[in-house]
């Protein structure tokens, strides 16, 4: 009897413990419990980890050391500094400039909130690290150095930045090799930063504005896409949307920074021809600036400044397109909504989707504030939305990032107790030079650290990884570069959002609830996979010719493929996008993929000298 009573009490205690744990989990997931100020701080720490050049003594990321101290020397220019783009060590000027623009926009909109979070100084430091580099890279009025390092050769090595052995070739645009997109984006970054610094360092603000004006004139006078001038950039950051959006974007930021009516006249006169009032989009990114441009120019209309009245008609057209984008995110734009995962995350692209979540959430947040200030509402086809509802939706995206999602995982490294520990990032995955004071070579890095199952020895605090797949699934695998790699462009917009949410009083209204799940319809007929093989780049290293091969395998069988075995013969270099080998020359789905839906594509990249490898389907299963 006593034993039975003990068992009953134990069972009751266990049940109570389960209930308490469940209750604690609910509290942990509630919006009020998220430390947005802490997330803001960590977001900025990521930019410290991405710094190239001579690092300051007061840095917070102590596992990083000085690196790339000779960048530009072989071309007779000082290009030391700036930011590494993502998990690799190339300095891509186009996305770097966009990241600085978005960091600066965050300061412009949420300066008081950043002061309240005690981190405005760190935010300005993050911006200055980028703008100092742009000022050095703008060596003449019509010359801008826009890339240091080569993506293909860099990807041959898995090494620390401090040990870097890959070529540091620098690339520029000039009158003969124009790049209106990257010059325009850099002008936008410098103009936005100029406004951010104006109250704190007016001389530096004036210097940035001078460079911004010169770069805009260069971009507008000598028009052309930068990836037509620099084929090396086309594989990694192609300017698919063209350069017109960057010209309008730069002019809009110059108006924001100066109030000079000529820039407002430019965005008005070129609104239709450059797509500003014609493009209705459902993404905002380093390439496509239209949604950000449209929201920024809506701000001019809301503020009703002295110059705005004469351009009200055109500004309202910009605003209409801005609201198309916002309504699409809010799932109130009829058949033109942005897709969402079952767990409620905006889903634009399988590759590094969090960058689109970050940028969209920023625009939703600032527009909610614009509307609140003007006592307005957002008019969508699916109904009116008030500012607090917009902000609630934006908060739902930020909360998903921080852990309120089906996996209960924070997609910001270092935030909370459960976050990715196998990040696709060279510096994070290899022990610090202060821990292992010996050079880690290219292949040693791949063999010993890239393929290691061990957790990262260095915590990449604040890194926003690429995020989950369309069904809220995520595999914490260093090889999972589509979902486990952080980027400058992913982190930059959401930093300001966290600062804004940290200052938001508790909202007693119900949380945003995700809509019903969506599905994909299978196609009819076709063979299992259709392969398209192309060489995307070639270069010479130590006298050896190397080629970057890209193979797209499209599922044309009409059903989801749940198991795949490929035979890849004559492969001699590193391969990405598959797992293996599983026996002689045999490869399977990458570890983060469990199915390939009908009409979906699997992309395989590999690098080697000599002819292409031969790829065949050996076995597959369908759902």
Coordinates of C-alpha atoms in Angstrom, one line a residue:
X1 CA 0.0 0.0 0.0
X2 CA 2.8 2.4 1.0
X3 CA 4.6 1.6 -2.3
X4 CA 1.4 2.3 -4.3
X5 CA 0.9 5.6 -2.5
X6 CA 4.6 6.5 -3.2
X7 CA 4.1 5.6 -6.9
X8 CA 0.9 7.7 -7.1
X9 CA 2.6 10.7 -5.4
X10 CA 5.6 10.3 -7.7
X11 CA 3.4 10.1 -10.8
X12 CA 1.5 13.2 -9.6
X13 CA 4.7 15.0 -9.0
X14 CA 5.9 14.0 -12.5
X15 CA 2.7 15.2 -14.0
X16 CA 3.0 18.5 -12.1
X17 CA 6.6 18.9 -13.3
X18 CA 5.5 18.4 -16.9
X19 CA 2.8 21.0 -16.5
X20 CA 5.3 23.4 -14.9
X21 CA 7.8 22.8 -17.8
X22 CA 5.0 23.3 -20.3
X23 CA 3.9 26.5 -18.6
X24 CA 7.5 27.7 -18.5
X25 CA 7.8 27.0 -22.2
X26 CA 4.7 29.2 -22.9
X27 CA 6.2 32.0 -20.8
X28 CA 9.5 31.6 -22.6
X29 CA 7.8 31.9 -26.0
X30 CA 5.6 34.9 -25.0
X31 CA 6.5 38.1 -26.7
X32 CA 7.1 39.9 -23.4
X33 CA 9.8 37.4 -22.5
X34 CA 12.1 38.0 -25.4
X35 CA 15.1 40.1 -24.7
X36 CA 15.0 42.3 -27.8
X37 CA 17.7 44.6 -26.5
X38 CA 19.9 41.6 -26.0
X39 CA 19.2 40.4 -29.5
X40 CA 20.0 43.9 -30.8
X41 CA 23.4 43.8 -29.0
X42 CA 24.2 40.4 -30.4
X43 CA 23.1 41.5 -33.9
X44 CA 25.8 44.2 -33.8
X45 CA 28.4 41.7 -32.5
X46 CA 28.0 39.7 -35.7
X47 CA 29.4 42.7 -37.6
X48 CA 32.4 42.8 -35.3
X49 CA 33.1 39.2 -36.2
X50 CA 32.9 40.0 -39.9
X51 CA 35.5 42.8 -39.8
X52 CA 38.5 42.6 -42.1
X53 CA 41.7 44.5 -41.5
X54 CA 43.4 45.8 -38.3
X55 CA 41.0 45.2 -35.4
X56 CA 40.7 47.7 -32.6
X57 CA 41.8 46.8 -29.1
X58 CA 38.3 47.3 -27.6
X59 CA 36.7 44.7 -29.8
X60 CA 34.2 42.3 -28.2
X61 CA 34.9 39.3 -30.5
X62 CA 38.1 38.1 -28.9
X63 CA 38.6 35.0 -31.1
X64 CA 39.1 37.2 -34.2
X65 CA 42.5 38.7 -35.1
X66 CA 43.9 41.0 -37.8
X67 CA 43.5 39.8 -41.3
X68 CA 43.9 40.9 -45.0
X69 CA 46.3 43.7 -44.1
X70 CA 47.7 43.9 -47.7
X71 CA 44.3 44.2 -49.6
X72 CA 44.8 46.4 -52.6
X73 CA 48.5 46.8 -52.3
X74 CA 49.3 45.0 -55.5
X75 CA 47.0 47.5 -57.3
X76 CA 48.5 50.5 -55.6
X77 CA 45.4 51.3 -53.4
X78 CA 44.6 50.8 -49.8
X79 CA 41.6 48.5 -49.5
X80 CA 42.3 47.3 -46.0
X81 CA 39.1 47.1 -43.8
X82 CA 35.5 46.6 -44.6
X83 CA 33.5 43.5 -44.0
X84 CA 33.7 39.8 -45.1
X85 CA 30.5 39.0 -46.8
X86 CA 29.3 35.8 -45.1
X87 CA 31.0 32.5 -44.2
X88 CA 33.8 33.2 -46.7
X89 CA 36.4 35.9 -47.0
X90 CA 35.4 37.9 -50.1
X91 CA 34.6 41.6 -49.7
X92 CA 31.7 42.1 -52.1
X93 CA 31.0 45.8 -52.3
X94 CA 27.4 45.6 -53.5
X95 CA 25.8 43.6 -50.6
X96 CA 28.2 45.3 -48.1
X97 CA 26.9 48.7 -49.2
X98 CA 23.3 47.5 -48.9
X99 CA 24.0 46.3 -45.4
X100 CA 25.5 49.7 -44.4
X101 CA 22.4 51.4 -45.9
X102 CA 20.1 49.3 -43.8
X103 CA 22.1 49.7 -40.6
X104 CA 22.0 53.5 -41.2
X105 CA 18.3 53.5 -41.9
X106 CA 17.9 51.7 -38.6
X107 CA 19.7 54.5 -36.8
X108 CA 17.8 57.2 -38.7
X109 CA 14.4 55.7 -37.7
X110 CA 15.2 54.2 -34.2
X111 CA 17.9 56.5 -32.8
X112 CA 16.1 57.0 -29.5
X113 CA 15.4 53.4 -29.1
X114 CA 19.0 52.5 -29.7
X115 CA 20.0 55.1 -27.1
X116 CA 17.5 53.5 -24.7
X117 CA 19.1 50.1 -25.4
X118 CA 22.5 51.6 -24.7
X119 CA 23.9 50.6 -28.1
X120 CA 23.7 53.6 -30.4
X121 CA 27.5 53.9 -30.2
X122 CA 28.0 50.3 -31.3
X123 CA 25.6 50.8 -34.2
X124 CA 27.4 53.8 -35.4
X125 CA 30.7 51.9 -35.1
X126 CA 29.3 49.2 -37.2
X127 CA 28.3 51.7 -39.9
X128 CA 31.7 53.6 -39.7
X129 CA 33.6 50.4 -40.3
X130 CA 31.9 50.1 -43.6
X131 CA 31.8 53.7 -44.6
X132 CA 35.6 54.1 -43.8
X133 CA 36.2 51.4 -46.4
X134 CA 33.9 53.0 -49.0
X135 CA 35.7 56.3 -48.7
X136 CA 39.0 54.6 -49.3
X137 CA 37.6 52.5 -52.1
X138 CA 36.3 55.7 -53.9
X139 CA 39.8 56.8 -55.0
X140 CA 38.6 59.2 -57.8
X141 CA 35.2 60.8 -58.5
X142 CA 34.5 58.2 -61.3
X143 CA 36.4 55.2 -59.8
X144 CA 35.2 52.8 -57.1
X145 CA 36.8 49.6 -56.0
X146 CA 33.9 47.2 -55.5
X147 CA 35.4 43.7 -54.7
X148 CA 38.4 42.2 -53.0
X149 CA 39.0 38.5 -53.4
X150 CA 37.6 35.9 -55.9
X151 CA 34.6 33.8 -54.9
X152 CA 35.7 30.7 -56.7
X153 CA 39.3 30.5 -55.4
X154 CA 38.1 31.5 -52.0
X155 CA 35.7 28.6 -52.0
X156 CA 38.5 26.2 -52.6
X157 CA 39.8 26.9 -49.1
X158 CA 38.3 26.4 -45.7
X159 CA 40.7 28.5 -43.6
X160 CA 40.7 31.3 -41.1
X161 CA 40.8 34.9 -42.3
X162 CA 44.0 35.3 -40.3
X163 CA 45.6 32.4 -42.3
X164 CA 44.3 33.5 -45.7
X165 CA 46.3 32.2 -48.7
X166 CA 43.8 32.7 -51.5
X167 CA 44.3 35.5 -54.1
X168 CA 43.1 39.0 -53.0
X169 CA 42.6 40.4 -56.4
X170 CA 40.7 43.7 -56.3
X171 CA 38.2 44.8 -58.9
X172 CA 37.0 48.3 -59.7
X173 CA 34.4 50.2 -61.8
X174 CA 35.2 53.3 -63.8
X175 CA 34.1 55.3 -66.8
X176 CA 35.1 52.4 -69.2
X177 CA 33.7 49.7 -66.9
X178 CA 30.5 51.3 -65.4
X179 CA 28.5 49.9 -62.5
X180 CA 25.5 52.1 -61.8
X181 CA 24.0 49.6 -59.4
X182 CA 27.0 49.2 -57.0
X183 CA 27.9 52.9 -57.3
X184 CA 24.3 53.9 -56.6
X185 CA 24.0 51.6 -53.6
X186 CA 27.3 52.9 -52.2
X187 CA 26.0 56.4 -52.7
X188 CA 22.8 55.4 -50.8
X189 CA 24.9 53.9 -48.0
X190 CA 27.0 57.0 -47.6
X191 CA 24.1 59.3 -47.8
X192 CA 22.1 57.3 -45.2
X193 CA 25.2 57.1 -43.0
X194 CA 25.7 60.9 -43.4
X195 CA 22.3 61.5 -41.9
X196 CA 22.9 59.0 -39.1
X197 CA 26.2 60.7 -38.1
X198 CA 25.0 64.3 -38.5
X199 CA 24.1 64.9 -34.8
X200 CA 27.3 63.2 -33.5
X201 CA 30.1 63.9 -36.0
X202 CA 29.2 66.7 -38.5
X203 CA 32.6 66.8 -40.2
X204 CA 32.5 63.0 -40.9
X205 CA 28.9 63.4 -42.0
X206 CA 29.9 66.1 -44.5
X207 CA 32.8 63.9 -45.8
X208 CA 30.4 61.0 -46.4
X209 CA 27.9 63.2 -48.2
X210 CA 30.6 64.6 -50.5
X211 CA 31.5 61.0 -51.6
X212 CA 27.8 60.1 -51.9
X213 CA 27.1 63.0 -54.3
X214 CA 30.1 62.2 -56.5
X215 CA 29.2 58.5 -56.6
X216 CA 25.6 59.3 -57.6
X217 CA 26.7 61.6 -60.4
X218 CA 29.1 58.8 -61.6
X219 CA 26.4 56.2 -61.4
X220 CA 23.9 58.3 -63.3
X221 CA 26.3 59.7 -65.9
X222 CA 28.0 56.4 -66.9
X223 CA 25.2 53.9 -66.8
X224 CA 25.6 50.2 -66.9
X225 CA 25.4 47.0 -64.8
X226 CA 28.4 46.2 -62.7
X227 CA 28.2 42.5 -63.4
X228 CA 28.5 43.2 -67.1
X229 CA 31.8 45.0 -66.3
X230 CA 33.0 42.5 -63.8
X231 CA 32.1 38.9 -64.8
X232 CA 33.7 37.7 -61.6
X233 CA 30.7 39.1 -59.6
X234 CA 27.9 37.6 -61.8
X235 CA 28.0 34.2 -60.2
X236 CA 27.7 35.5 -56.6
X237 CA 25.8 38.8 -56.6
X238 CA 24.3 39.4 -60.0
X239 CA 22.3 42.6 -60.5
X240 CA 19.2 40.8 -61.8
X241 CA 16.9 43.8 -61.2
X242 CA 19.2 46.1 -63.2
X243 CA 20.6 49.5 -62.0
X244 CA 17.5 51.7 -62.2
X245 CA 16.3 50.9 -58.7
X246 CA 19.7 51.8 -57.3
X247 CA 19.7 55.1 -59.1
X248 CA 16.3 56.0 -57.6
X249 CA 17.3 54.6 -54.2
X250 CA 20.5 56.7 -54.1
X251 CA 18.6 59.8 -55.1
X252 CA 15.9 59.2 -52.5
X253 CA 18.6 58.8 -49.8
X254 CA 20.4 62.0 -50.9
X255 CA 17.1 63.8 -50.6
X256 CA 16.6 62.3 -47.1
X257 CA 20.1 63.5 -46.1
X258 CA 20.1 66.9 -47.7
X259 CA 16.5 68.1 -48.4
X260 CA 17.8 69.2 -51.8
X261 CA 14.8 69.4 -54.2
X262 CA 16.8 68.3 -57.2
X263 CA 17.0 64.7 -55.8
X264 CA 13.2 64.7 -55.3
X265 CA 12.7 65.9 -58.8
X266 CA 15.0 63.1 -60.0
X267 CA 12.9 60.4 -58.4
X268 CA 9.7 62.0 -59.7
X269 CA 10.9 62.5 -63.3
X270 CA 12.3 59.0 -63.5
X271 CA 9.6 57.3 -61.5
X272 CA 7.9 55.6 -64.5
X273 CA 10.9 55.1 -66.8
X274 CA 13.0 53.5 -64.0
X275 CA 10.2 51.3 -62.6
X276 CA 9.8 53.1 -59.3
X277 CA 6.0 53.5 -59.7
X278 CA 5.7 50.5 -62.1
X279 CA 7.3 47.7 -60.2
X280 CA 5.0 46.0 -57.7
X281 CA 7.2 43.5 -55.8
X282 CA 7.0 40.9 -53.0
X283 CA 10.7 41.0 -52.0
X284 CA 13.2 43.6 -50.7
X285 CA 16.8 42.6 -51.0
X286 CA 20.4 43.6 -51.7
X287 CA 19.5 43.3 -55.4
X288 CA 15.9 44.6 -55.6
X289 CA 15.5 47.9 -53.9
X290 CA 12.0 48.9 -55.2
X291 CA 10.0 48.1 -52.0
X292 CA 12.5 49.9 -49.8
X293 CA 12.5 52.9 -52.2
X294 CA 8.7 53.0 -52.2
X295 CA 8.5 52.9 -48.4
X296 CA 11.2 55.6 -48.1
X297 CA 9.4 57.9 -50.5
X298 CA 6.1 57.3 -48.7
X299 CA 7.8 58.8 -45.6
X300 CA 8.3 62.0 -47.6
X301 CA 4.6 62.1 -48.3
X302 CA 3.7 61.4 -44.7
X303 CA 6.0 64.2 -43.5
X304 CA 4.6 66.7 -46.0
X305 CA 7.9 68.7 -46.1
X306 CA 8.0 72.0 -48.0
X307 CA 9.2 70.3 -51.3
X308 CA 6.8 67.3 -51.1
X309 CA 3.6 69.2 -52.1
X310 CA 4.7 69.7 -55.7
X311 CA 5.4 66.0 -56.1
X312 CA 2.4 64.6 -54.2
X313 CA 0.9 62.8 -57.2
X314 CA 4.0 60.8 -58.0
X315 CA 4.7 60.1 -54.3
X316 CA 1.3 58.7 -53.9
X317 CA 2.0 56.3 -56.8
X318 CA 5.2 55.2 -55.0
X319 CA 3.1 54.8 -51.8
X320 CA 0.6 52.6 -53.6
X321 CA 3.4 50.2 -54.7
X322 CA 4.8 50.3 -51.1
X323 CA 1.4 49.2 -49.8
X324 CA 1.2 46.4 -52.3
X325 CA 4.4 45.0 -50.8
X326 CA 3.2 45.4 -47.3
X327 CA -0.2 43.9 -47.9
X328 CA 1.5 41.0 -49.6
X329 CA 3.5 40.3 -46.4
X330 CA 0.5 40.7 -44.2
X331 CA -1.4 38.1 -46.3
X332 CA -4.1 40.6 -47.3
X333 CA -3.2 41.1 -51.0
X334 CA -5.6 38.5 -52.5
X335 CA -3.6 36.2 -54.9
X336 CA -0.3 38.2 -54.5
X337 CA 0.7 37.3 -51.0
X338 CA 4.2 36.2 -49.9
X339 CA 4.2 32.5 -49.1
X340 CA 4.5 31.5 -45.5
X341 CA 5.6 28.4 -43.7
X342 CA 3.1 26.5 -41.6
X343 CA 4.7 28.0 -38.5
X344 CA 4.1 31.6 -39.8
X345 CA 7.4 32.7 -41.3
X346 CA 7.5 34.7 -44.5
X347 CA 9.0 32.5 -47.2
X348 CA 10.5 34.1 -50.3
X349 CA 13.4 31.8 -51.2
X350 CA 14.8 28.5 -50.1
X351 CA 18.3 29.9 -50.1
X352 CA 19.0 32.2 -47.2
X353 CA 15.3 33.0 -46.7
X354 CA 16.0 34.9 -43.4
X355 CA 17.5 37.8 -45.3
X356 CA 14.1 38.4 -46.9
X357 CA 12.4 38.0 -43.5
X358 CA 14.8 40.5 -42.0
X359 CA 14.3 43.2 -44.8
X360 CA 10.5 42.7 -44.9
X361 CA 10.2 43.0 -41.2
X362 CA 12.1 46.2 -41.2
X363 CA 9.9 47.8 -43.8
X364 CA 6.7 46.7 -41.9
X365 CA 8.1 48.1 -38.7
X366 CA 9.0 51.6 -40.1
X367 CA 5.8 51.8 -42.0
X368 CA 3.7 51.0 -38.9
X369 CA 5.4 53.9 -37.2
X370 CA 4.8 56.2 -40.2
X371 CA 1.1 55.3 -40.1
X372 CA 0.9 55.7 -36.3
X373 CA 2.5 59.2 -36.5
X374 CA -0.1 60.3 -39.1
X375 CA -3.0 58.5 -37.5
X376 CA -3.6 56.5 -40.7
X377 CA -4.3 52.9 -41.6
X378 CA -3.1 50.5 -44.3
X379 CA -5.7 49.8 -47.0
X380 CA -5.3 46.3 -48.3
X381 CA -7.6 44.3 -50.7
X382 CA -8.2 42.0 -47.7
X383 CA -9.2 44.7 -45.4
X384 CA -7.8 47.7 -43.4
X385 CA -4.9 47.1 -41.1
X386 CA -4.0 49.5 -38.3
X387 CA -0.4 50.3 -37.2
X388 CA -0.5 48.1 -34.1
X389 CA -1.6 45.1 -36.2
X390 CA 1.3 45.7 -38.6
X391 CA 3.7 46.0 -35.8
X392 CA 2.3 42.8 -34.2
X393 CA 2.9 40.9 -37.5
X394 CA 6.5 42.3 -37.6
X395 CA 7.0 41.2 -34.0
X396 CA 5.8 37.7 -35.0
X397 CA 8.6 37.5 -37.5
X398 CA 11.2 38.7 -35.0
X399 CA 9.8 36.2 -32.4
X400 CA 10.1 33.4 -34.9
X401 CA 13.7 34.3 -35.4
X402 CA 14.3 34.2 -31.7
X403 CA 12.6 30.9 -31.0
X404 CA 8.9 31.1 -31.2
X405 CA 8.7 28.5 -34.0
X406 CA 7.8 24.8 -34.4
X407 CA 11.4 23.7 -33.6
X408 CA 11.7 26.0 -30.7
X409 CA 15.1 27.1 -32.1
X410 CA 16.6 30.5 -32.1
X411 CA 18.0 31.2 -35.6
X412 CA 20.2 33.9 -34.1
X413 CA 23.4 32.2 -33.0
X414 CA 24.2 32.8 -29.3
X415 CA 20.6 33.9 -28.4
X416 CA 18.8 31.7 -26.0
X417 CA 19.7 28.1 -25.1
X418 CA 19.0 26.4 -28.4
X419 CA 20.5 27.8 -31.6
X420 CA 22.6 26.5 -34.5
X421 CA 26.0 25.3 -33.4
X422 CA 27.3 24.1 -36.8
X423 CA 27.3 27.4 -38.7
X424 CA 28.6 27.5 -42.3
X425 CA 31.4 29.9 -41.4
X426 CA 35.1 29.4 -41.6
X427 CA 36.1 31.6 -38.6
X428 CA 33.5 30.1 -36.3
X429 CA 34.3 26.5 -37.2
X430 CA 38.1 26.6 -36.8
X431 CA 39.7 27.2 -33.4
X432 CA 40.9 30.7 -33.0
X433 CA 44.5 31.6 -33.8
X434 CA 44.8 32.4 -30.1
X435 CA 43.8 28.8 -29.3
X436 CA 45.7 27.0 -32.1
X437 CA 48.7 29.2 -33.1
X438 CA 49.6 27.3 -36.2
X439 CA 48.4 27.8 -39.8
X440 CA 45.4 25.8 -40.8
X441 CA 45.7 25.0 -44.5
X442 CA 43.0 24.9 -47.1
X443 CA 42.5 21.1 -47.3
X444 CA 43.2 20.7 -43.6
X445 CA 40.4 23.1 -42.9
X446 CA 38.0 21.0 -45.0
X447 CA 39.1 17.6 -43.7
X448 CA 39.4 18.5 -40.0
X449 CA 36.8 21.2 -39.4
X450 CA 34.3 21.7 -42.3
X451 CA 33.4 18.0 -42.2
X452 CA 33.6 17.8 -38.4
X453 CA 30.5 16.8 -36.4
X454 CA 31.8 18.9 -33.5
X455 CA 30.1 22.1 -32.5
X456 CA 31.7 25.4 -33.6
X457 CA 34.6 26.2 -31.2
X458 CA 33.9 29.9 -31.6
X459 CA 30.3 31.2 -31.0
X460 CA 29.4 33.6 -33.8
X461 CA 27.2 35.7 -31.6
X462 CA 24.3 37.4 -33.4
X463 CA 24.7 35.7 -36.7
X464 CA 21.3 35.2 -38.4
X465 CA 21.6 32.0 -40.3
X466 CA 19.7 31.3 -43.6
X467 CA 16.9 29.7 -41.6
X468 CA 14.4 26.9 -42.0
X469 CA 12.9 25.3 -45.1
X470 CA 9.4 25.9 -46.3
X471 CA 8.0 23.4 -43.8
X472 CA 9.8 24.9 -40.8
X473 CA 12.5 22.2 -40.9
X474 CA 16.1 22.9 -40.2
X475 CA 19.2 20.7 -40.1
X476 CA 22.1 22.1 -38.1
X477 CA 24.8 21.0 -40.4
X478 CA 27.9 23.0 -41.5
X479 CA 27.5 21.6 -45.0
X480 CA 24.0 23.1 -45.2
X481 CA 25.2 26.3 -46.7
X482 CA 21.7 27.3 -48.1
X483 CA 20.3 27.4 -44.5
X484 CA 23.2 27.5 -42.1
X485 CA 25.2 30.4 -43.5
X486 CA 24.9 34.0 -42.1
X487 CA 25.3 37.1 -44.2
X488 CA 25.7 40.8 -43.8
X489 CA 22.5 41.4 -45.7
X490 CA 20.5 39.1 -43.5
X491 CA 21.7 40.7 -40.2
X492 CA 21.6 44.4 -41.1
X493 CA 17.9 45.2 -41.4
X494 CA 16.7 43.3 -38.3
X495 CA 19.2 45.0 -36.0
X496 CA 17.0 48.1 -36.0
X497 CA 13.8 46.1 -35.6
X498 CA 15.1 44.6 -32.4
X499 CA 16.0 48.0 -31.1
X500 CA 12.5 49.2 -31.9
X501 CA 10.8 46.2 -30.3
X502 CA 12.9 46.6 -27.1
X503 CA 11.2 50.0 -26.6
X504 CA 7.7 48.8 -27.4
X505 CA 5.4 48.5 -24.3
X506 CA 3.7 45.1 -23.7
X507 CA 0.8 44.6 -26.1
X508 CA -2.2 43.0 -24.5
X509 CA -3.9 42.1 -27.8
X510 CA -3.7 38.5 -29.1
X511 CA -0.5 37.4 -30.8
X512 CA -0.4 37.0 -34.6
X513 CA -1.5 33.6 -35.7
X514 CA -0.1 32.0 -38.8
X515 CA -2.5 31.2 -41.7
X516 CA -3.3 27.7 -42.8
X517 CA -0.5 25.7 -44.5
X518 CA -0.1 25.8 -48.3
X519 CA 0.8 22.9 -50.6
X520 CA 2.4 22.3 -54.0
X521 CA 0.6 20.6 -56.9
X522 CA 2.5 17.9 -58.6
X523 CA 3.2 18.2 -62.3
X524 CA 2.4 15.6 -64.9
X525 CA 4.8 13.2 -66.6
X526 CA 8.5 13.5 -67.3
X527 CA 11.6 11.7 -66.4
X528 CA 13.0 11.5 -62.8
X529 CA 15.6 14.3 -63.1
X530 CA 16.6 16.7 -65.9
X531 CA 20.2 17.8 -65.6
X532 CA 21.6 21.1 -66.9
X533 CA 25.4 21.3 -66.6
X534 CA 27.3 24.5 -67.1
X535 CA 30.7 26.1 -66.2
X536 CA 30.1 29.3 -64.3
X537 CA 33.7 30.5 -63.8
X538 CA 37.3 29.6 -64.6
X539 CA 40.6 30.9 -63.1
X540 CA 44.2 29.9 -62.7
X541 CA 45.9 29.2 -59.3
X542 CA 49.6 28.3 -59.1
X543 CA 49.6 27.6 -62.8
X544 CA 46.6 25.2 -62.7
X545 CA 43.3 26.0 -64.5
X546 CA 40.3 25.5 -62.3
X547 CA 36.6 25.5 -63.2
X548 CA 33.5 26.0 -61.2
X549 CA 30.7 23.7 -62.4
X550 CA 27.1 24.1 -61.6
X551 CA 24.6 21.3 -62.2
X552 CA 20.9 21.8 -61.7
X553 CA 18.8 18.7 -61.4
X554 CA 15.1 19.4 -61.9
X555 CA 12.5 16.9 -60.7
X556 CA 10.4 16.2 -63.7
X557 CA 8.8 12.9 -62.6
X558 CA 5.6 14.4 -61.4
X559 CA 5.9 13.3 -57.8
X560 CA 8.1 14.3 -54.8
X561 CA 11.3 12.4 -54.7
X562 CA 12.0 11.2 -51.1
X563 CA 15.2 9.3 -51.7
X564 CA 17.9 9.8 -54.3
X565 CA 21.2 8.1 -55.0
X566 CA 23.5 9.7 -57.6
X567 CA 26.7 8.3 -59.1
X568 CA 29.3 11.1 -59.7
X569 CA 32.3 9.9 -61.6
X570 CA 35.6 11.6 -62.4
X571 CA 35.2 14.1 -59.5
X572 CA 38.5 15.5 -58.3
X573 CA 37.7 18.6 -56.2
X574 CA 35.3 19.7 -53.5
X575 CA 31.5 19.3 -54.1
X576 CA 28.6 21.1 -52.5
X577 CA 24.9 20.3 -52.5
X578 CA 25.0 16.5 -51.9
X579 CA 26.1 14.2 -49.1
X580 CA 28.6 11.5 -49.6
X581 CA 30.3 9.6 -50.9
X582 CA 28.1 6.7 -49.8
X583 CA 30.3 4.0 -51.4
X584 CA 32.2 4.3 -54.6
X585 CA 31.3 7.6 -56.3
X586 CA 27.8 7.4 -54.7
X587 CA 26.0 10.5 -53.3
X588 CA 22.6 11.2 -51.7
X589 CA 20.5 14.2 -50.8
X590 CA 22.4 16.7 -48.6
X591 CA 21.8 16.2 -44.9
X592 CA 19.4 19.1 -44.7
X593 CA 17.1 17.8 -47.5
X594 CA 14.6 15.0 -47.2
X595 CA 12.6 15.4 -50.4
X596 CA 12.7 17.1 -53.8
X597 CA 9.2 18.3 -54.7
X598 CA 7.8 18.0 -58.3
X599 CA 9.4 20.7 -60.5
X600 CA 11.8 21.7 -57.7
X601 CA 15.6 21.9 -58.4
X602 CA 18.6 20.5 -56.6
X603 CA 21.7 22.6 -57.3
X604 CA 25.1 20.9 -57.2
X605 CA 28.4 22.9 -57.4
X606 CA 31.9 21.5 -57.6
X607 CA 35.3 22.8 -58.3
X608 CA 38.1 21.0 -60.2
X609 CA 40.6 21.2 -63.0
X610 CA 40.0 19.3 -66.2
X611 CA 36.7 18.0 -67.7
X612 CA 33.3 17.9 -66.0
X613 CA 32.3 15.0 -63.8
X614 CA 29.7 12.6 -65.0
X615 CA 26.4 12.4 -63.0
X616 CA 23.7 9.7 -63.2
X617 CA 20.7 8.7 -61.2
X618 CA 21.3 5.2 -59.7
X619 CA 18.2 4.9 -57.5
X620 CA 15.3 7.0 -56.3
X621 CA 12.0 6.7 -54.5
X622 CA 8.9 8.9 -54.7
X623 CA 6.3 9.8 -52.1

